[in-house]
PDB file of C-alpha atoms in Angstrom:
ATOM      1  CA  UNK A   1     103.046  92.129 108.818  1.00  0.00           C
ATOM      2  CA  UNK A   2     104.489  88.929 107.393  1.00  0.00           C
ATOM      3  CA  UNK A   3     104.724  89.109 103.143  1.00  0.00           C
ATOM      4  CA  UNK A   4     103.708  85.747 101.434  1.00  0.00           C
ATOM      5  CA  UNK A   5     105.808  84.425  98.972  1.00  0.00           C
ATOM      6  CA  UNK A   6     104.420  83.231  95.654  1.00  0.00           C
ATOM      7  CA  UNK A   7     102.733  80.117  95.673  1.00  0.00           C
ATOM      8  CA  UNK A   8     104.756  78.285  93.171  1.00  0.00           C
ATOM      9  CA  UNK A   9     105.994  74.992  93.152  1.00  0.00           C
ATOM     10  CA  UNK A  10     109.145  75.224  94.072  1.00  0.00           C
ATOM     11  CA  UNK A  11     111.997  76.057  96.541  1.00  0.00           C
ATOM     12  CA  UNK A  12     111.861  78.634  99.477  1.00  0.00           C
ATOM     13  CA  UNK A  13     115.155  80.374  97.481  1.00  0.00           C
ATOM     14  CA  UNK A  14     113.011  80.349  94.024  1.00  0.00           C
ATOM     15  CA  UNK A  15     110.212  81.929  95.591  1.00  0.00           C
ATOM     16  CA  UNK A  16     112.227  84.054  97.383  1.00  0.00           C
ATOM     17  CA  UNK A  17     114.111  84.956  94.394  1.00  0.00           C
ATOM     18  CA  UNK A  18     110.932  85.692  92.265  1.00  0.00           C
ATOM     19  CA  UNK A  19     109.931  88.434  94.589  1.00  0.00           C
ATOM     20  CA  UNK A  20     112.814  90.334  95.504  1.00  0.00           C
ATOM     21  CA  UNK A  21     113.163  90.235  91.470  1.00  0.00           C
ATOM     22  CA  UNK A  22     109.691  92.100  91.348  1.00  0.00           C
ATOM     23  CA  UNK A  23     110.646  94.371  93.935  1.00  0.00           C
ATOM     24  CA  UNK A  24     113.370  95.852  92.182  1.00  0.00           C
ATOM     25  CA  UNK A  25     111.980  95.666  88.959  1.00  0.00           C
ATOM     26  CA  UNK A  26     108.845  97.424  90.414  1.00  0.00           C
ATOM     27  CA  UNK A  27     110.890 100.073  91.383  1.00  0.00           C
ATOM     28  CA  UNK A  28     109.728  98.549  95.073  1.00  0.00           C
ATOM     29  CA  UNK A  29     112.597  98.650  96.089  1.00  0.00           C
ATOM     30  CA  UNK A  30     115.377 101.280  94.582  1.00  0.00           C
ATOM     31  CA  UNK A  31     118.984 101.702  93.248  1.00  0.00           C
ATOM     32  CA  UNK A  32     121.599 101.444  95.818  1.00  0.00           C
ATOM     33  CA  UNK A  33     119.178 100.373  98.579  1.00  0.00           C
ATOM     34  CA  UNK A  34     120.438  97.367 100.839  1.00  0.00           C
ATOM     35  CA  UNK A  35     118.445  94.207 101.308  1.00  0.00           C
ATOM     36  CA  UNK A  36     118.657  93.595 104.839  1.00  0.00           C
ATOM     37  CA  UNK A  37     119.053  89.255 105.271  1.00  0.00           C
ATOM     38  CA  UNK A  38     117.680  89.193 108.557  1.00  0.00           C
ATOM     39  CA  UNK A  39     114.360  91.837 107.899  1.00  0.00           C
ATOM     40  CA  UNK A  40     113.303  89.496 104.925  1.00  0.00           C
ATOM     41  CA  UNK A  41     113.900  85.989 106.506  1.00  0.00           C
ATOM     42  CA  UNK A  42     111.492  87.634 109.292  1.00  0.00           C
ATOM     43  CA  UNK A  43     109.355  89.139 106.550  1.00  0.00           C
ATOM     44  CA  UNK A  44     109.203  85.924 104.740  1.00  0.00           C
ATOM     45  CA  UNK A  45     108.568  83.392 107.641  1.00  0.00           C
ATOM     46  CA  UNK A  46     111.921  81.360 106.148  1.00  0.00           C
ATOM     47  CA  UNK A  47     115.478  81.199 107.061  1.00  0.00           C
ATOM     48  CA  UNK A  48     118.029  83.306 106.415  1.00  0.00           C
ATOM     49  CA  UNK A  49     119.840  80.551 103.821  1.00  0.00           C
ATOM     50  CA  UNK A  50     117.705  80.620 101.648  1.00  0.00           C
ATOM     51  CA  UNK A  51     117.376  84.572 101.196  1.00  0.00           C
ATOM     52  CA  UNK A  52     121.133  84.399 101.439  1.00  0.00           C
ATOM     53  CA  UNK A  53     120.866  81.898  98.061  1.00  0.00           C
ATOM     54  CA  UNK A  54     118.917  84.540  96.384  1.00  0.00           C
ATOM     55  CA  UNK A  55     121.113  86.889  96.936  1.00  0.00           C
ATOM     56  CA  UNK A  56     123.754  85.301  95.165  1.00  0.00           C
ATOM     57  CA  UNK A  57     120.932  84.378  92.067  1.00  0.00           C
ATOM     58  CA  UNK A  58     120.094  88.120  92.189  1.00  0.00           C
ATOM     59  CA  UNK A  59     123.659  89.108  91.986  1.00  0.00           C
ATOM     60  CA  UNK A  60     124.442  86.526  89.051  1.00  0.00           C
ATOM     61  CA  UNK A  61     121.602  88.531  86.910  1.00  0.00           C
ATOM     62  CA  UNK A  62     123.315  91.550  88.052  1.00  0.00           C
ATOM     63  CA  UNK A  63     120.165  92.960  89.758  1.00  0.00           C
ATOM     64  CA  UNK A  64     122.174  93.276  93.404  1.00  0.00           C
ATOM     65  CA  UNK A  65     125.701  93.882  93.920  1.00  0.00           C
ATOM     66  CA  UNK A  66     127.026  91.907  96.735  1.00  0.00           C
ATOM     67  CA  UNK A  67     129.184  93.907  99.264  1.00  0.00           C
ATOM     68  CA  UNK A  68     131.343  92.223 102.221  1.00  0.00           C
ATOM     69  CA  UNK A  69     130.249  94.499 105.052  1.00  0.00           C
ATOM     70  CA  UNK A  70     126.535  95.834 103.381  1.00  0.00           C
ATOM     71  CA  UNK A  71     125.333  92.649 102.256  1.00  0.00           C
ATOM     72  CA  UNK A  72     122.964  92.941  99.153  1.00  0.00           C
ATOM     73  CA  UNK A  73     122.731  96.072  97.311  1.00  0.00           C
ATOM     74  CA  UNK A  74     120.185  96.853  94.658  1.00  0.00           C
ATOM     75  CA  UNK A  75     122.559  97.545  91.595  1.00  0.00           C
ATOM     76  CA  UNK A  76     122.685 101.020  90.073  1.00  0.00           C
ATOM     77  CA  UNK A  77     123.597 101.183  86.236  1.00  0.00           C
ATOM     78  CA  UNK A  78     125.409 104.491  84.388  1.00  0.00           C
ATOM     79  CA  UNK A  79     124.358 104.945  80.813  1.00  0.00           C
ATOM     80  CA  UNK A  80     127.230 103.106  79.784  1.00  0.00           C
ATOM     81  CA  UNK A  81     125.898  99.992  81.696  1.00  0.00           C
ATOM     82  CA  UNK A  82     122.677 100.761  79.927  1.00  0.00           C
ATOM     83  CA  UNK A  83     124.799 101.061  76.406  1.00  0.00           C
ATOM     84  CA  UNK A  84     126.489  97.838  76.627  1.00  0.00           C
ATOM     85  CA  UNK A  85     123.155  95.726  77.696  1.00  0.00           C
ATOM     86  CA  UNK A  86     121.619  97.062  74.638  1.00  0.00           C
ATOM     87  CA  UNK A  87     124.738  96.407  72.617  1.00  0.00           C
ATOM     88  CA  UNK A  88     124.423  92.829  73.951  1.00  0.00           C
ATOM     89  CA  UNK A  89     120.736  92.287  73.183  1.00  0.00           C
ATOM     90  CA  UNK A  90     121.736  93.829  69.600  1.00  0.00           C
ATOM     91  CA  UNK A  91     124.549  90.929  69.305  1.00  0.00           C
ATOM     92  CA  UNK A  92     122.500  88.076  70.573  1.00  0.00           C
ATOM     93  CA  UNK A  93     118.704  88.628  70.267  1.00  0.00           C
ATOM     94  CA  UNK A  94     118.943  88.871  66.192  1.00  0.00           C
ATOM     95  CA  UNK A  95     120.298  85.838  65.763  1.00  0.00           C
ATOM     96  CA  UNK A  96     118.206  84.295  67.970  1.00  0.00           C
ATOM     97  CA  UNK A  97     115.276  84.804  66.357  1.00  0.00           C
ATOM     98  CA  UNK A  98     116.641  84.599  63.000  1.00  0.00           C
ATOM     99  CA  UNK A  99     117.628  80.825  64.092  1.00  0.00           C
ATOM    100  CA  UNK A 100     114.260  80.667  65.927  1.00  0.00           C
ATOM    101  CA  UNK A 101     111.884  81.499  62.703  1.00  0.00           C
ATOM    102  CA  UNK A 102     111.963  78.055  60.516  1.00  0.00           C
ATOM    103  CA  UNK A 103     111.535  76.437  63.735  1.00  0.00           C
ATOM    104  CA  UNK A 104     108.294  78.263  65.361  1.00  0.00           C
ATOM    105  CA  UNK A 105     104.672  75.753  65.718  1.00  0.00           C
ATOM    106  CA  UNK A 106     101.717  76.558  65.609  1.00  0.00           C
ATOM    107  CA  UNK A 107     101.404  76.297  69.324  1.00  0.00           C
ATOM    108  CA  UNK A 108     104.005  78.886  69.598  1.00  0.00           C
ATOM    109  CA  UNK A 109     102.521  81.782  67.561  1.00  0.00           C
ATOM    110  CA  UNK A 110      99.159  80.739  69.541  1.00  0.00           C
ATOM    111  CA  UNK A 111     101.018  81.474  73.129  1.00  0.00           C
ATOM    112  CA  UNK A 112     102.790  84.878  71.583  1.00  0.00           C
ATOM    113  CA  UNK A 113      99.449  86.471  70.651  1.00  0.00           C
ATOM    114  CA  UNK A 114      98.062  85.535  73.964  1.00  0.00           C
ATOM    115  CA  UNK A 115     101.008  87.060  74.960  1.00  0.00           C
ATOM    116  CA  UNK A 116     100.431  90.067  73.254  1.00  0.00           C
ATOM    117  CA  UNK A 117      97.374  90.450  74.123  1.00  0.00           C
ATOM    118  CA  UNK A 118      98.129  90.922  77.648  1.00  0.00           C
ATOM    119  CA  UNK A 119     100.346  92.844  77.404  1.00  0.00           C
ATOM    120  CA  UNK A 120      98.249  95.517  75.234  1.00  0.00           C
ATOM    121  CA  UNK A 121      95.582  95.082  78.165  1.00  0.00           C
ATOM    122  CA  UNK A 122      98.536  95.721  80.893  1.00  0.00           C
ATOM    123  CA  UNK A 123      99.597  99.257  78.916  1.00  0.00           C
ATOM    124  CA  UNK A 124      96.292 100.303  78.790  1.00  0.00           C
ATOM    125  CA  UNK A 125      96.085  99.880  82.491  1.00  0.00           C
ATOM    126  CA  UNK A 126      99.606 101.258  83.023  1.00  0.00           C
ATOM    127  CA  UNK A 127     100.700  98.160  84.665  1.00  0.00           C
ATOM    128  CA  UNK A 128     104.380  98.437  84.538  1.00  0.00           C
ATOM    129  CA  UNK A 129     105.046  95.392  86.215  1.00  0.00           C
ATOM    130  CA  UNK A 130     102.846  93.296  84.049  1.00  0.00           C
ATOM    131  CA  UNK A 131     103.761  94.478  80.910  1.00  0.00           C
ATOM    132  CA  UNK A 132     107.349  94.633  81.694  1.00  0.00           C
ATOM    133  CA  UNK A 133     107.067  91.231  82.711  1.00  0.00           C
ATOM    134  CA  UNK A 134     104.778  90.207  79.523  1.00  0.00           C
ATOM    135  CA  UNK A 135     107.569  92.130  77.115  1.00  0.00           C
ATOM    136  CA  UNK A 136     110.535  89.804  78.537  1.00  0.00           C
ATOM    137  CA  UNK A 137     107.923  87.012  78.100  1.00  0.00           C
ATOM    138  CA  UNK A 138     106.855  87.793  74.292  1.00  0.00           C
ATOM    139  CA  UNK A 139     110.271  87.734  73.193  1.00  0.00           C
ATOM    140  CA  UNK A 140     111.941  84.735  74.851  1.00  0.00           C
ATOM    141  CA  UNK A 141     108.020  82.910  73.367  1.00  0.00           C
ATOM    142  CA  UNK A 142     109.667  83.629  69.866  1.00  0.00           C
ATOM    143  CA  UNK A 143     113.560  82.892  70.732  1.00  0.00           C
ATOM    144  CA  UNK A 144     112.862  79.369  72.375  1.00  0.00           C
ATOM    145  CA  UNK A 145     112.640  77.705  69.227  1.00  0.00           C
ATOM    146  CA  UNK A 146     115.995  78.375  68.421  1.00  0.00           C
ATOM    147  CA  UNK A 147     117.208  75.641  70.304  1.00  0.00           C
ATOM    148  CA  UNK A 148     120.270  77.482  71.560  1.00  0.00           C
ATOM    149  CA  UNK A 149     120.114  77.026  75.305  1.00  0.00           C
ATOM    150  CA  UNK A 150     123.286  78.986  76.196  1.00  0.00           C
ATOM    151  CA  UNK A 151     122.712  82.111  74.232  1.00  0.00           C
ATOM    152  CA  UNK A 152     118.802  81.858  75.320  1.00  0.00           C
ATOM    153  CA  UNK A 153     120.142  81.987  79.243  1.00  0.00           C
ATOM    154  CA  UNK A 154     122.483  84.997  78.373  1.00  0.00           C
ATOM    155  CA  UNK A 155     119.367  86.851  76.836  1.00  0.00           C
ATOM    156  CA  UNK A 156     116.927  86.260  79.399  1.00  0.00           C
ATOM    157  CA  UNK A 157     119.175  87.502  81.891  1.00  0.00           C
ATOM    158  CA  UNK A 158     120.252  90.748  80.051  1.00  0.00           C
ATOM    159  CA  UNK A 159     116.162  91.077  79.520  1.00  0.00           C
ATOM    160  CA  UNK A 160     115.973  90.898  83.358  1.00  0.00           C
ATOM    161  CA  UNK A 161     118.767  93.903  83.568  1.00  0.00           C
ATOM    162  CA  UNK A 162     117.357  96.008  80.953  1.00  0.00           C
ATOM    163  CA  UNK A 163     113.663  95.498  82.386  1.00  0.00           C
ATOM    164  CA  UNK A 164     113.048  97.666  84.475  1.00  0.00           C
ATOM    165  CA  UNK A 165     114.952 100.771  81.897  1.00  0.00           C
ATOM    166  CA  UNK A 166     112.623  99.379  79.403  1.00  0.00           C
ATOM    167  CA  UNK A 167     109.930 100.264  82.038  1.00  0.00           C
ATOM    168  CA  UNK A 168     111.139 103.958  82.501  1.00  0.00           C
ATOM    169  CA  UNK A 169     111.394 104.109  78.503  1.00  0.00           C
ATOM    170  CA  UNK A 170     107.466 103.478  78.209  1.00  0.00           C
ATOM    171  CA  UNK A 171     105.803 104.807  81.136  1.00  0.00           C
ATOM    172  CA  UNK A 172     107.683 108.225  79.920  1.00  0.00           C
ATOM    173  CA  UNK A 173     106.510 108.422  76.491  1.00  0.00           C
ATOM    174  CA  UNK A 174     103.028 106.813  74.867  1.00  0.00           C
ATOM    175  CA  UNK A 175     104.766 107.311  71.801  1.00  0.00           C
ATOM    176  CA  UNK A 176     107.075 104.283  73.230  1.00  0.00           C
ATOM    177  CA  UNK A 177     103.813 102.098  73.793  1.00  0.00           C
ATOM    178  CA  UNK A 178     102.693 102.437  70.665  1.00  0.00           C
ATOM    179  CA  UNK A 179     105.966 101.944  68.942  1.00  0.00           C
ATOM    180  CA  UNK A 180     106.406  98.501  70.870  1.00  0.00           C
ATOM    181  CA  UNK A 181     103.227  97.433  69.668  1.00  0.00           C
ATOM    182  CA  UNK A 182     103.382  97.739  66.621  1.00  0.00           C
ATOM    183  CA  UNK A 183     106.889  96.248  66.561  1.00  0.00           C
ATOM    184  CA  UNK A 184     105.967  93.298  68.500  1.00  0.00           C
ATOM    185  CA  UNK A 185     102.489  92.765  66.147  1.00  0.00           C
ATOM    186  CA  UNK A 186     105.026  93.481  62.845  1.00  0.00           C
ATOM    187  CA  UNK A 187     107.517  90.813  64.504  1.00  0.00           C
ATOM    188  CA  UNK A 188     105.060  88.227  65.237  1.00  0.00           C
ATOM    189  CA  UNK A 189     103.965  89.031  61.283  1.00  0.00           C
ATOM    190  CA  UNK A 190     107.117  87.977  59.901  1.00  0.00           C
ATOM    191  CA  UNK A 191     107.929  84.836  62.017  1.00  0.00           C
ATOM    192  CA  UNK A 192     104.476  83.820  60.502  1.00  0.00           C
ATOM    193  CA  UNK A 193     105.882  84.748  57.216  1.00  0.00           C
ATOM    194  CA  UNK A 194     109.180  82.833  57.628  1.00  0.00           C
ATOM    195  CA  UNK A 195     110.939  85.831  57.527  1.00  0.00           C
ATOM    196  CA  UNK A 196     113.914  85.199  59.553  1.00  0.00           C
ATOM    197  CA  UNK A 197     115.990  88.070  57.694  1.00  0.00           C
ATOM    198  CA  UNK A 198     113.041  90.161  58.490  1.00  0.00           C
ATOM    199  CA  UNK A 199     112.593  89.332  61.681  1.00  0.00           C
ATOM    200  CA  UNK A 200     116.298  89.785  62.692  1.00  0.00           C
ATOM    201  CA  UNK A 201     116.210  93.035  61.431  1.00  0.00           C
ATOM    202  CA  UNK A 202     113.302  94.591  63.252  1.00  0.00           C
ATOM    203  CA  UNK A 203     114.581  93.019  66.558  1.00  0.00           C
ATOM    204  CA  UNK A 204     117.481  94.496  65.673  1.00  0.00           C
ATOM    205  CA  UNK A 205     116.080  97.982  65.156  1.00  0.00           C
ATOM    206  CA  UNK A 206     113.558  97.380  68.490  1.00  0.00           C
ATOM    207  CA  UNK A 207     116.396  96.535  70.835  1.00  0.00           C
ATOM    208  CA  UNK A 208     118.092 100.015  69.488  1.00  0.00           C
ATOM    209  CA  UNK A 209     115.088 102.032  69.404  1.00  0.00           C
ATOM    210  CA  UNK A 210     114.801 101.538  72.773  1.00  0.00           C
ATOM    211  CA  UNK A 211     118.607 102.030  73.554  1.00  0.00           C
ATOM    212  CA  UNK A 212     118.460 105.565  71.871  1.00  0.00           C
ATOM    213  CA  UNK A 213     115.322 106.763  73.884  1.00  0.00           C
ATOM    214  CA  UNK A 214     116.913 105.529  77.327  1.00  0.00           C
ATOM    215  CA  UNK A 215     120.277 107.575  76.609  1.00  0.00           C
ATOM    216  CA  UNK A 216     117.947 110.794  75.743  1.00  0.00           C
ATOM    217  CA  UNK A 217     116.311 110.504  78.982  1.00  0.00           C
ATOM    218  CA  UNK A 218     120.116 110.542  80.972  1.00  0.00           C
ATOM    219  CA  UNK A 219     122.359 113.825  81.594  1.00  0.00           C
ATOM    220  CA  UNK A 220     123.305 115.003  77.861  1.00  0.00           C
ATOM    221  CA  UNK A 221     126.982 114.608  78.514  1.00  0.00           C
ATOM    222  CA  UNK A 222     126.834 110.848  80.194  1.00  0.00           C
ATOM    223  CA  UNK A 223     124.869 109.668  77.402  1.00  0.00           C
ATOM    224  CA  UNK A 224     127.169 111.296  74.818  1.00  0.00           C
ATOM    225  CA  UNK A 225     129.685 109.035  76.575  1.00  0.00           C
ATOM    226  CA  UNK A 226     127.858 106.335  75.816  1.00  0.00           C
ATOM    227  CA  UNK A 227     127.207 106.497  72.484  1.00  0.00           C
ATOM    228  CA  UNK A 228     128.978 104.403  69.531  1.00  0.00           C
ATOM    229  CA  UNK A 229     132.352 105.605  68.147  1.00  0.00           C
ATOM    230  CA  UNK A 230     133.428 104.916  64.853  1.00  0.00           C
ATOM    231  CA  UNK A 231     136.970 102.751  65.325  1.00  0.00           C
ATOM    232  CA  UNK A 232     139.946 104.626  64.927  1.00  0.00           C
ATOM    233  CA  UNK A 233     141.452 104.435  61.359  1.00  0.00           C
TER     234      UNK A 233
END
């Protein structure tokens, strides 16, 4: 049976590029598995150029490695990948929002606590896909503001790598769910506040949080690889 693409309004390698995106974060579609070009032009009732384009998107957000003779391959990440996304979004979210905070309408906190709001409704539902979606969502609502386009990209793409860990992280433990809540209500509190310090500090501590669980959940001795190391004196 022939899959629709998303009605959206825009190109046949957007759309295709928005689904294959929710396959794999949707665990549709798993680690290491290859995306045959041919099976999803058919599937998708387009040519095989514009899949062929979305592979190369996909690979850019380092969601499918690209190999000469096996095509597209869903990427598969070690806990030190996993480490050094998180050490990233530690670098680059914080001062995001910190820039973010003095500039933040009225208009935006309105479209992070519908935001929020969803994605409380999509955990209690276990809807990964929604509220992994709605997470990555929430947090770019608050870092737009900050007017840096560059570092905004570079975020939204590691948010796209790290989503579907983040996923693992929650569905695991409802301890995680209500953790992120909490964090995400206390963050949206101190952007109101025009606490940028604040507010760079708890995204700070969120992105980790969420580091630490991931690297409990993996072998013992490959996430002791992973961990920091104090430099060498």
């Amino acid at each position: 049976m022939r899959s629709k693409l998303p009605q959206f309004r825009q190109t046949m390698t957007g759309a295709a590029v928005v689904e294959l995106r929710r396959r794999i974060l949707s665990g549709a579609v798993v680690a290491g598995e290859a995306l045959r070009q041919d099976a999803l032009a058919k599937e998708f009732g387009i040519s095989r150029i514009p899949i062929r384009e979305a592979f190369h998107q996909l690979a850019a957000e380092g969601l499918v490695t690209l190999h000469a003779h096996r095509g597209a391959v869903v990427t598969a990440l070690s806990a030190l990948d996993i480490a050094e996304l998180f050490d990233l979004r530690a670098m680059l979210e914080p001062d995001l929002i910190r820039r973010a905070v003095p500039r933040l309408t009225g208009s935006d906190f309105a479209r992070a606590e519908a935001l929020l709001a969803d994605y409380a409704a999509a955990i209690a539902g276990r809807d990964l896909e929604a509220y992994g979606e709605l997470n990555r969502e929430y947090h770019l609502s608050l870092y737009r503001a900050s007017g840096r386009s560059q570092t905004l990209e570079l975020v939204r793409v590691l948010l796209a790598n790290t989503d579907r860990y983040t996923r693992v992280q929650l569905a695991m433990s409802d301890g995680a769910t209500t953790r992120a809540k909490r964090e995400h209500a206390a963050l949206l509190e101190l952007c109101r506040a025009g606490d940028a310090e604040g507010a760079a500090k708890l995204t700070l501590d969120h992105v980790m949080a969420v580091r630490h669980d991931l690297l409990q959940l993996l072998h013992a001795d490959e996430a002791k690889l992973a961990e920091p190391h104090a430099p060498a004196a």
